[in-house]
GROMACS .gro file of C-alpha atoms in nm:
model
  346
    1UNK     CA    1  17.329  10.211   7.338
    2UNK     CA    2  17.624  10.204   7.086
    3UNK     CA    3  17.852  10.108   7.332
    4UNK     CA    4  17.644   9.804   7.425
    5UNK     CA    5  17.589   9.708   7.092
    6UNK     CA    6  17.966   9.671   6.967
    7UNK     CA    7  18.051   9.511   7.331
    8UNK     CA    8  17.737   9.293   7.322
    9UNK     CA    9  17.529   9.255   7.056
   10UNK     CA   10  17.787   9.223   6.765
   11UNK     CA   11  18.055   9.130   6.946
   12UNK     CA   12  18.207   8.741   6.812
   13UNK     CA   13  17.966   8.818   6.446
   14UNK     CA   14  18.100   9.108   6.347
   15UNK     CA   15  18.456   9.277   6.436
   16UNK     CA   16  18.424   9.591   6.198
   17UNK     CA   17  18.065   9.693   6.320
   18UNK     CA   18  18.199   9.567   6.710
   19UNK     CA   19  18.476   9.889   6.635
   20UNK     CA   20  18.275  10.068   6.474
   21UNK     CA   21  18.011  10.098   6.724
   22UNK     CA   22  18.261  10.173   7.083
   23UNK     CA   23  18.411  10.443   6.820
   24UNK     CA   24  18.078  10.608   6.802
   25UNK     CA   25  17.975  10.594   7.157
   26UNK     CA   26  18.328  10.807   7.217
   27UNK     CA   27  18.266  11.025   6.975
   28UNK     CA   28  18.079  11.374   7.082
   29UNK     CA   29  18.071  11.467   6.737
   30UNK     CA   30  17.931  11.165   6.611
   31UNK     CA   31  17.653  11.104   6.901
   32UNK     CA   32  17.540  11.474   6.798
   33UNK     CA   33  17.497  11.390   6.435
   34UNK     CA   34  17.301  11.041   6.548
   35UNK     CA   35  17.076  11.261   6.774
   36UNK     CA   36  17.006  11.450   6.458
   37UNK     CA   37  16.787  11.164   6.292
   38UNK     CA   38  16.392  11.078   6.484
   39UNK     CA   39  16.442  10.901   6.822
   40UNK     CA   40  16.360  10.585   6.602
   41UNK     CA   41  16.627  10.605   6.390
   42UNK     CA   42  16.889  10.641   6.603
   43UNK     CA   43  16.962  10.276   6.665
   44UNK     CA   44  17.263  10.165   6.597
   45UNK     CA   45  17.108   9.862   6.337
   46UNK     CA   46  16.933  10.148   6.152
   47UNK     CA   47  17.273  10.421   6.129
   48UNK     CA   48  17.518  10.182   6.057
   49UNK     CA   49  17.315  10.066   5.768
   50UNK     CA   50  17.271  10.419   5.653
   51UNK     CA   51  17.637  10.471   5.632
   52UNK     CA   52  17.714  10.137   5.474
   53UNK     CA   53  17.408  10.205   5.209
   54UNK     CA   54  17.628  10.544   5.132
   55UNK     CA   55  17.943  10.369   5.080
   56UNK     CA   56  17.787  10.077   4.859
   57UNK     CA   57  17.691  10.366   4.666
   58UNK     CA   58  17.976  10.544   4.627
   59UNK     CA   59  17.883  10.810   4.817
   60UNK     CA   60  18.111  10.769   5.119
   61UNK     CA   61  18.476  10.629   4.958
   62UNK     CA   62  18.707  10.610   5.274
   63UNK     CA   63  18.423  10.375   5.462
   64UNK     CA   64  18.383  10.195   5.150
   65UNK     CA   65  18.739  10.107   5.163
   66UNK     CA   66  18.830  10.065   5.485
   67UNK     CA   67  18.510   9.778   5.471
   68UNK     CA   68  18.684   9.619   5.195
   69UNK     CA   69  19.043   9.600   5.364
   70UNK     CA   70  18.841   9.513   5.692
   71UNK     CA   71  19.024   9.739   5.844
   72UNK     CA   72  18.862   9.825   6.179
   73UNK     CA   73  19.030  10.162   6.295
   74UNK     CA   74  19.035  10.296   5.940
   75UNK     CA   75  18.681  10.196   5.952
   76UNK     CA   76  18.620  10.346   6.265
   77UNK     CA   77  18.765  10.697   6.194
   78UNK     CA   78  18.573  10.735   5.840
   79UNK     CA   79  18.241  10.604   5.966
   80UNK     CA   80  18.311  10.876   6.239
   81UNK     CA   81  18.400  11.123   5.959
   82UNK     CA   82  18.129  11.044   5.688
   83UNK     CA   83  17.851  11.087   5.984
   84UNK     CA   84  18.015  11.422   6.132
   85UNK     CA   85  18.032  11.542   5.739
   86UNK     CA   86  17.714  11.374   5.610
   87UNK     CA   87  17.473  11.391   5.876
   88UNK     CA   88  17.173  11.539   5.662
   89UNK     CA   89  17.272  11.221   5.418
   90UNK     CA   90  17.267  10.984   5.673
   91UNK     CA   91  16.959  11.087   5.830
   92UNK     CA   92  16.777  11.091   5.517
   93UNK     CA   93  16.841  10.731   5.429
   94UNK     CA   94  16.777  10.592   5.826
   95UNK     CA   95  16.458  10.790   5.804
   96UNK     CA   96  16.314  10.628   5.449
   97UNK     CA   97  16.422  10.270   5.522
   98UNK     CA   98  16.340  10.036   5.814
   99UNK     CA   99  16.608   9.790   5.854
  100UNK     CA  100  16.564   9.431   5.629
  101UNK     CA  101  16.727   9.117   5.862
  102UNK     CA  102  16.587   8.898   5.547
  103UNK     CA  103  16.704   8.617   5.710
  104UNK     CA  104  16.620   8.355   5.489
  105UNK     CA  105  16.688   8.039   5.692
  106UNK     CA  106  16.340   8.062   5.742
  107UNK     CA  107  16.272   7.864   5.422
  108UNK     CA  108  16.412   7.595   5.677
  109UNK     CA  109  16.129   7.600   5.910
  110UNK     CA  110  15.832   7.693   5.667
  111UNK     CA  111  15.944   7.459   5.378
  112UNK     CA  112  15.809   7.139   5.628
  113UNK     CA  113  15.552   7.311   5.781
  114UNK     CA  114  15.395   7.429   5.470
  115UNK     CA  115  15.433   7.051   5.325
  116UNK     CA  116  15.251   6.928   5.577
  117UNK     CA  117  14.982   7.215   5.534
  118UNK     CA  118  14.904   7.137   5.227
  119UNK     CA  119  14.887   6.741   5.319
  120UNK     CA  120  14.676   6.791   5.562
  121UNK     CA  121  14.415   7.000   5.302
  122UNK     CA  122  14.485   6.739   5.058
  123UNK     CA  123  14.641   7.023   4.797
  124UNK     CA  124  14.753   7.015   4.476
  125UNK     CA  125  14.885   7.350   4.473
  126UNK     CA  126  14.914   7.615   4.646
  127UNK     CA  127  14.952   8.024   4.669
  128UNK     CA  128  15.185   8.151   4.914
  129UNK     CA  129  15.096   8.482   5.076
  130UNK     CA  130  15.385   8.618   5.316
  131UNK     CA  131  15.261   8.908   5.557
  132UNK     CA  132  15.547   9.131   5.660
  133UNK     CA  133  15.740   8.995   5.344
  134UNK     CA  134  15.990   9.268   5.308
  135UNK     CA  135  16.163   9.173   5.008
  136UNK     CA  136  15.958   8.826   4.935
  137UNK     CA  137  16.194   8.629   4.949
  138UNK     CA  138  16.042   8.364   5.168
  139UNK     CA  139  15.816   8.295   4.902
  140UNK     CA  140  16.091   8.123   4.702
  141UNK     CA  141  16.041   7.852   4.984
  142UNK     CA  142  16.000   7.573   4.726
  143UNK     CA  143  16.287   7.656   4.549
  144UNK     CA  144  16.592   7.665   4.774
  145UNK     CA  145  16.784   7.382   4.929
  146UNK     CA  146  16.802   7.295   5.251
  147UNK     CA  147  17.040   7.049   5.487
  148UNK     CA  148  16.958   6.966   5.824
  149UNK     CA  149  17.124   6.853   6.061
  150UNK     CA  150  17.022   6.480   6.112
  151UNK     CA  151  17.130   6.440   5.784
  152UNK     CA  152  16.792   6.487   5.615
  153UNK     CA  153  16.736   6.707   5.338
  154UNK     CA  154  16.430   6.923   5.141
  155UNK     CA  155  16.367   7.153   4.843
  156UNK     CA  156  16.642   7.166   4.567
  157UNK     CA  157  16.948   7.027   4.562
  158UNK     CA  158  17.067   7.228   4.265
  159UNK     CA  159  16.941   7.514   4.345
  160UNK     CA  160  17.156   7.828   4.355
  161UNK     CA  161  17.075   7.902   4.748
  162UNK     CA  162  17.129   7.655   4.967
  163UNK     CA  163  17.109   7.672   5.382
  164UNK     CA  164  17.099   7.442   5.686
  165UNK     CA  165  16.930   7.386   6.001
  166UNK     CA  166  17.021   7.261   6.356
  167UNK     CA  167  16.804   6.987   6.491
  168UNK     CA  168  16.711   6.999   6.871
  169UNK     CA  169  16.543   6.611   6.973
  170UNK     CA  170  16.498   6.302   6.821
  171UNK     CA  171  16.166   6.375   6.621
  172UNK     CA  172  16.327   6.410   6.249
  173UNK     CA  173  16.143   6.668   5.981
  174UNK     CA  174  15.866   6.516   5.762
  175UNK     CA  175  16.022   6.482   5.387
  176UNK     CA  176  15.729   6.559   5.192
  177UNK     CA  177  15.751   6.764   4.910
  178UNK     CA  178  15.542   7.084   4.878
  179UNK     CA  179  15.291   7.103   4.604
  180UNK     CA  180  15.362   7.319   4.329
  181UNK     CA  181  15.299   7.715   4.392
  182UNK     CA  182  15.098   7.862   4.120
  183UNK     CA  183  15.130   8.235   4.292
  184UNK     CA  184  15.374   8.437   4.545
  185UNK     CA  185  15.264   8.746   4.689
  186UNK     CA  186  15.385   8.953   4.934
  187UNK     CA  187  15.209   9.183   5.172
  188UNK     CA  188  15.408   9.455   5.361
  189UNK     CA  189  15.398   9.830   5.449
  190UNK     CA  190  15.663   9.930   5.271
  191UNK     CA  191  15.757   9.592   5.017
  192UNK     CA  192  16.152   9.596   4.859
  193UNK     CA  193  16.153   9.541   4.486
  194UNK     CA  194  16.512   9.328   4.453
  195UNK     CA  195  16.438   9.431   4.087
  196UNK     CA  196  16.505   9.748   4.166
  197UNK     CA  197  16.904   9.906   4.256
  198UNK     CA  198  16.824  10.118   4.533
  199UNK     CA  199  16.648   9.832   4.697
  200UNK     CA  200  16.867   9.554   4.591
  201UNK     CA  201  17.200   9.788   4.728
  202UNK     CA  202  16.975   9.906   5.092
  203UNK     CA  203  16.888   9.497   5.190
  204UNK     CA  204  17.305   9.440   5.052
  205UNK     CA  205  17.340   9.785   5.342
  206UNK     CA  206  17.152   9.560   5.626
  207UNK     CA  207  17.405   9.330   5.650
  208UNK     CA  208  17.728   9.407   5.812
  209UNK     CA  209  18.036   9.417   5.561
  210UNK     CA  210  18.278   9.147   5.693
  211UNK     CA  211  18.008   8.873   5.694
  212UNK     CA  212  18.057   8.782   5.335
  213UNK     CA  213  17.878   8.459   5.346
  214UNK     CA  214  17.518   8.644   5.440
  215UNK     CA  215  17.631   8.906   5.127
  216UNK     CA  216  17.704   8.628   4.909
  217UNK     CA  217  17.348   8.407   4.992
  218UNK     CA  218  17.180   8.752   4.963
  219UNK     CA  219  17.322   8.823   4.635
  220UNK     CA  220  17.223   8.441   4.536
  221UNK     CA  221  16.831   8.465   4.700
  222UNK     CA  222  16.762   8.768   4.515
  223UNK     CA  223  16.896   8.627   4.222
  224UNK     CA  224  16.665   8.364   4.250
  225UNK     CA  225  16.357   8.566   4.325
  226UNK     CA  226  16.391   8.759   4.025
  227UNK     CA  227  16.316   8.482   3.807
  228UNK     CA  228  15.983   8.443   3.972
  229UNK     CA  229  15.902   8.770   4.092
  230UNK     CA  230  15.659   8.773   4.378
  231UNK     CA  231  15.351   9.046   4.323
  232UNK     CA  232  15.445   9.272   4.640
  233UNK     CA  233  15.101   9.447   4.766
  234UNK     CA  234  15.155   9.812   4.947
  235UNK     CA  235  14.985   9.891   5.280
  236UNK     CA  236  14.823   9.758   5.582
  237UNK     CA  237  14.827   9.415   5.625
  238UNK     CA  238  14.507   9.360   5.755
  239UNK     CA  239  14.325   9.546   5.491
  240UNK     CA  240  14.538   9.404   5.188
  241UNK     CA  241  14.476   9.066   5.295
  242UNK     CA  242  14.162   9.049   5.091
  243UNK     CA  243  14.320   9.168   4.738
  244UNK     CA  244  14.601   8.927   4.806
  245UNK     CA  245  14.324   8.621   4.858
  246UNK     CA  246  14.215   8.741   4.557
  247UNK     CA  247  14.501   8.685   4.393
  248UNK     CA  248  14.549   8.346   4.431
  249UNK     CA  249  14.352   8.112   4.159
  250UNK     CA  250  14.029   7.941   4.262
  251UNK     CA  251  14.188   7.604   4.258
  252UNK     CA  252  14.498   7.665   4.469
  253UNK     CA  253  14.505   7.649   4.827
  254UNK     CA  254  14.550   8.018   4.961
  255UNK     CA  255  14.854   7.956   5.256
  256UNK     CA  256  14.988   8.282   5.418
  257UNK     CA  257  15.289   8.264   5.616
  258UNK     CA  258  15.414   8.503   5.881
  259UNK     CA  259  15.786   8.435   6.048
  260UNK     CA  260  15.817   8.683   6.302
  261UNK     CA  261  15.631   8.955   6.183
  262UNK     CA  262  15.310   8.975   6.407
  263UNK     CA  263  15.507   9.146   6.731
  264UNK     CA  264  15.506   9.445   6.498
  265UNK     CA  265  15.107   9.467   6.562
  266UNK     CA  266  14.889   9.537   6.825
  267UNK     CA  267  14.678   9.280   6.995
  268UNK     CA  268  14.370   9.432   6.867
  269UNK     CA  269  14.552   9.400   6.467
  270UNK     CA  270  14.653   9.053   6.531
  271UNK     CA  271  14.311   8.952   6.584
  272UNK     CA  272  14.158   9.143   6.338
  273UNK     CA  273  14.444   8.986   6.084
  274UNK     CA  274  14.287   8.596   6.222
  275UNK     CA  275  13.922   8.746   6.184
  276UNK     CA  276  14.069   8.800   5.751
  277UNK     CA  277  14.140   8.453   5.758
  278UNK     CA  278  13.810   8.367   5.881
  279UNK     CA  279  13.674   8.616   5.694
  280UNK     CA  280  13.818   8.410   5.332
  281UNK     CA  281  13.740   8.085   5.445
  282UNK     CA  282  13.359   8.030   5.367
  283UNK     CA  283  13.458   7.983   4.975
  284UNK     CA  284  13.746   7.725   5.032
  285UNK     CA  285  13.980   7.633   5.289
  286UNK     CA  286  14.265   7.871   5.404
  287UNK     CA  287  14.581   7.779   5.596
  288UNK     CA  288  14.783   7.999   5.777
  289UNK     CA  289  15.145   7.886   5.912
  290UNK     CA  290  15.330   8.099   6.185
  291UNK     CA  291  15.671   8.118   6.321
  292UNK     CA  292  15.661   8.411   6.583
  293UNK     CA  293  15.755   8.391   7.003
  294UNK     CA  294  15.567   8.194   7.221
  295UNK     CA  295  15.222   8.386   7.275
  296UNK     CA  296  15.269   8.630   6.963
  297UNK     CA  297  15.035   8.445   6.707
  298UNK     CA  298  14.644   8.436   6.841
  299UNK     CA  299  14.532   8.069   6.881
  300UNK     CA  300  14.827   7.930   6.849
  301UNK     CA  301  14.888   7.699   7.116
  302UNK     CA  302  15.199   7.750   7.340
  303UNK     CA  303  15.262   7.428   7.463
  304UNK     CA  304  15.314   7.550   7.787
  305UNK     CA  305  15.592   7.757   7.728
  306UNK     CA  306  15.641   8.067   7.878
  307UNK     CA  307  15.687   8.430   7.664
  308UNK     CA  308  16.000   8.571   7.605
  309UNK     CA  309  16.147   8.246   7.633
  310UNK     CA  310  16.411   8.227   7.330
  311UNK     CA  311  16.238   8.063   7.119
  312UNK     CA  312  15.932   8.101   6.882
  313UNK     CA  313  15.643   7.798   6.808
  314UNK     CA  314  15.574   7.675   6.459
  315UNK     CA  315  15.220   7.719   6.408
  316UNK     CA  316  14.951   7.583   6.169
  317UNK     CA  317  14.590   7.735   6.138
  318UNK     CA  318  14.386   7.562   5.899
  319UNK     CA  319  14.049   7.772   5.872
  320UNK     CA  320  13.746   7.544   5.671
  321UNK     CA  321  13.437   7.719   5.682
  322UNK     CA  322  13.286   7.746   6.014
  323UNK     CA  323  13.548   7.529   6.165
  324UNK     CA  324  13.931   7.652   6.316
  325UNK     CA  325  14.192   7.359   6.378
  326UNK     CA  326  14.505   7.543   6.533
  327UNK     CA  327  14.805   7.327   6.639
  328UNK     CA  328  15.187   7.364   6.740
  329UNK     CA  329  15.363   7.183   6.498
  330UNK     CA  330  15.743   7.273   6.660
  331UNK     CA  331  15.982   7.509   6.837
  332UNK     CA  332  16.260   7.712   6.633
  333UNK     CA  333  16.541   7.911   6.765
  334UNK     CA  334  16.779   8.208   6.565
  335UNK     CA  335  16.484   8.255   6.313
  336UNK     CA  336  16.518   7.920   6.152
  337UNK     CA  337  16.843   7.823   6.246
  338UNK     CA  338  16.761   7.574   6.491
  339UNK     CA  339  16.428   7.364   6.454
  340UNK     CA  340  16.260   7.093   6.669
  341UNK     CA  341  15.984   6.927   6.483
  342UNK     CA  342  15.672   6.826   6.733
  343UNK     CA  343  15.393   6.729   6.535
  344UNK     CA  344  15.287   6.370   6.442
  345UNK     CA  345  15.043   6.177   6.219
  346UNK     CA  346  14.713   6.353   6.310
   0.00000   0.00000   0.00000
């Protein structure tokens, strides 16, 4: 597993963590201190973040230098080292934290999709609701920039996060604005407080250390979403759903959002998450809009497309009272770094 993953999976993103990992996989020592952690925590995603949490913290000196020089066999050697001599340390922090991808070029696909949402509702405002939020920091979706590649552009312009998007086909993006969002919450197991170091320093951990661009836009979206912090709601989704509908003021349109979070269910909690949705909209209209794989997201349709096939389907549920419009409104690829827009005037 660690040998595939610096061969294949990191290989061409990240040199130091491609090193890192074949130096693992030939270490005895080291493969005996992974197998100390829970058979889900052994990944490499999960231990490498562990030992770069430890060196952002000062904990672990020689990796935290070697990262900074980008130096892969010193790298190599004290990643090796610190896991051999910190194992119980290691373990501790793969075991507390789940991995954070917080990739954030997701504002790219929901920032259209939730414009057009809200025009289709006819909303003045609205209150965002992100299931599986993590950190939250989709919810600042109205407040970033974003480029894409046709030349169009959305959001801010001046804001201190910007990011861009591919475009696959002709169709361009719609360029409406979004309404104004009078409340961000965020629903999630275990919710990261940017506010908060140890937090802040573990999503910083997630990404690999010689990819300073993704540190840097990090460092600038949680920046941002401290200004408006989101309220971040503990548990299961399914049963906080409620409290967060609550949440949002009577005259808003409640609009929750879930980017590839839904494979983490089970069938059975998928549906009972759309029967919530149903369950809120007798009292006012509810919207939900989805970017997960083809087949993931129930009632969504798949235009056809077969699962597993590389790419995920922007969806839009709009729930109003007794009646369910559901419609595919596009394709994405690399969680929001490629988008083809489908949808037309309905």
């Amino acid at each position: 597993m660690y040998r595939r993953f610096g061969e294949v999976e990191t290989a061409g993103t990240s040199p130091l963590y491609e090193r890192v990992a074949v130096a693992l996989s030939e270490s005895e020592e080291a493969l005996r201190a992974v197998e100390a952690a829970p058979a889900r925590s052994r990944h490499p995603t999960v231990i490498l973040a562990a030992l770069h949490d430890l060196a952002l913290a000062g904990r672990a000196p020689a990796l935290a230098a070697a990262y900074a020089a980008a130096d892969g066999d010193a790298a190599a050697r004290a990643a090796i080292d610190t896991l051999v001599r910190m194992t119980d340390a290691v373990v501790a922090v793969a075991v507390r934290r789940p991995t954070r991808p917080n990739e954030t070029g997701r504002c790219a696909v929901l920032y259209p999709a939730l414009a057009e949402a809200a025009r289709r509702v006819g909303a003045k405002a609205v209150g965002l609701i992100d299931v599986g939020c993590s950190a939250g920091l989709n919810l600042s979706v109205d407040r970033v920039g974003l480029t894409y590649g046709n030349g169009q552009s959305l959001g801010d312009p001046s804001s201190p996060v910007q990011m861009s998007c591919s475009i696959v086909g002709a169709r361009p993006v719609p360029t409406r604005t979004m309404p104004q969002v009078v409340a961000r919450i965020g629903v999630d197991l275990d919710p990261v407080d940017v506010s908060d170091a140890d937090d802040a320093r573990w999503l910083r951990a997630c990404v690999p250390p010689d990819q300073p661009e993704r540190l840097a836009r990090l460092d600038a979206e949680m920046a941002l979403a401290a200004t408006a912090p989101p309220v971040l709601l503990r548990g299961d989704v399914v049963e906080v759903l409620p409290d967060a509908f609550a949440r949002v003021p009577a005259d808003a349109l409640p609009v929750v959002t879930t980017t590839w979070a839904l494979s983490r269910l089970s069938l059975e909690n998928r549906l009972r998450f759309l029967h919530r949705l149903d369950d809120a909209a007798p009292g006012r209209p509810v919207v939900w809009v989805s970017a997960e794989g083809v087949g993931v997201a129930p009632a969504i349709p798949t235009l056809g497309d077969r699962r597993a096939s590389g790419h995920s389907i922007i969806g839009l549920a709009v729930f109003d009272g007794s009646t369910l419009h559901t419609e595919a409104l596009g394709r994405a690829w690399s969680q929001g770094g490629m988008l083809a827009w489908l949808a037309g005037e309905p």
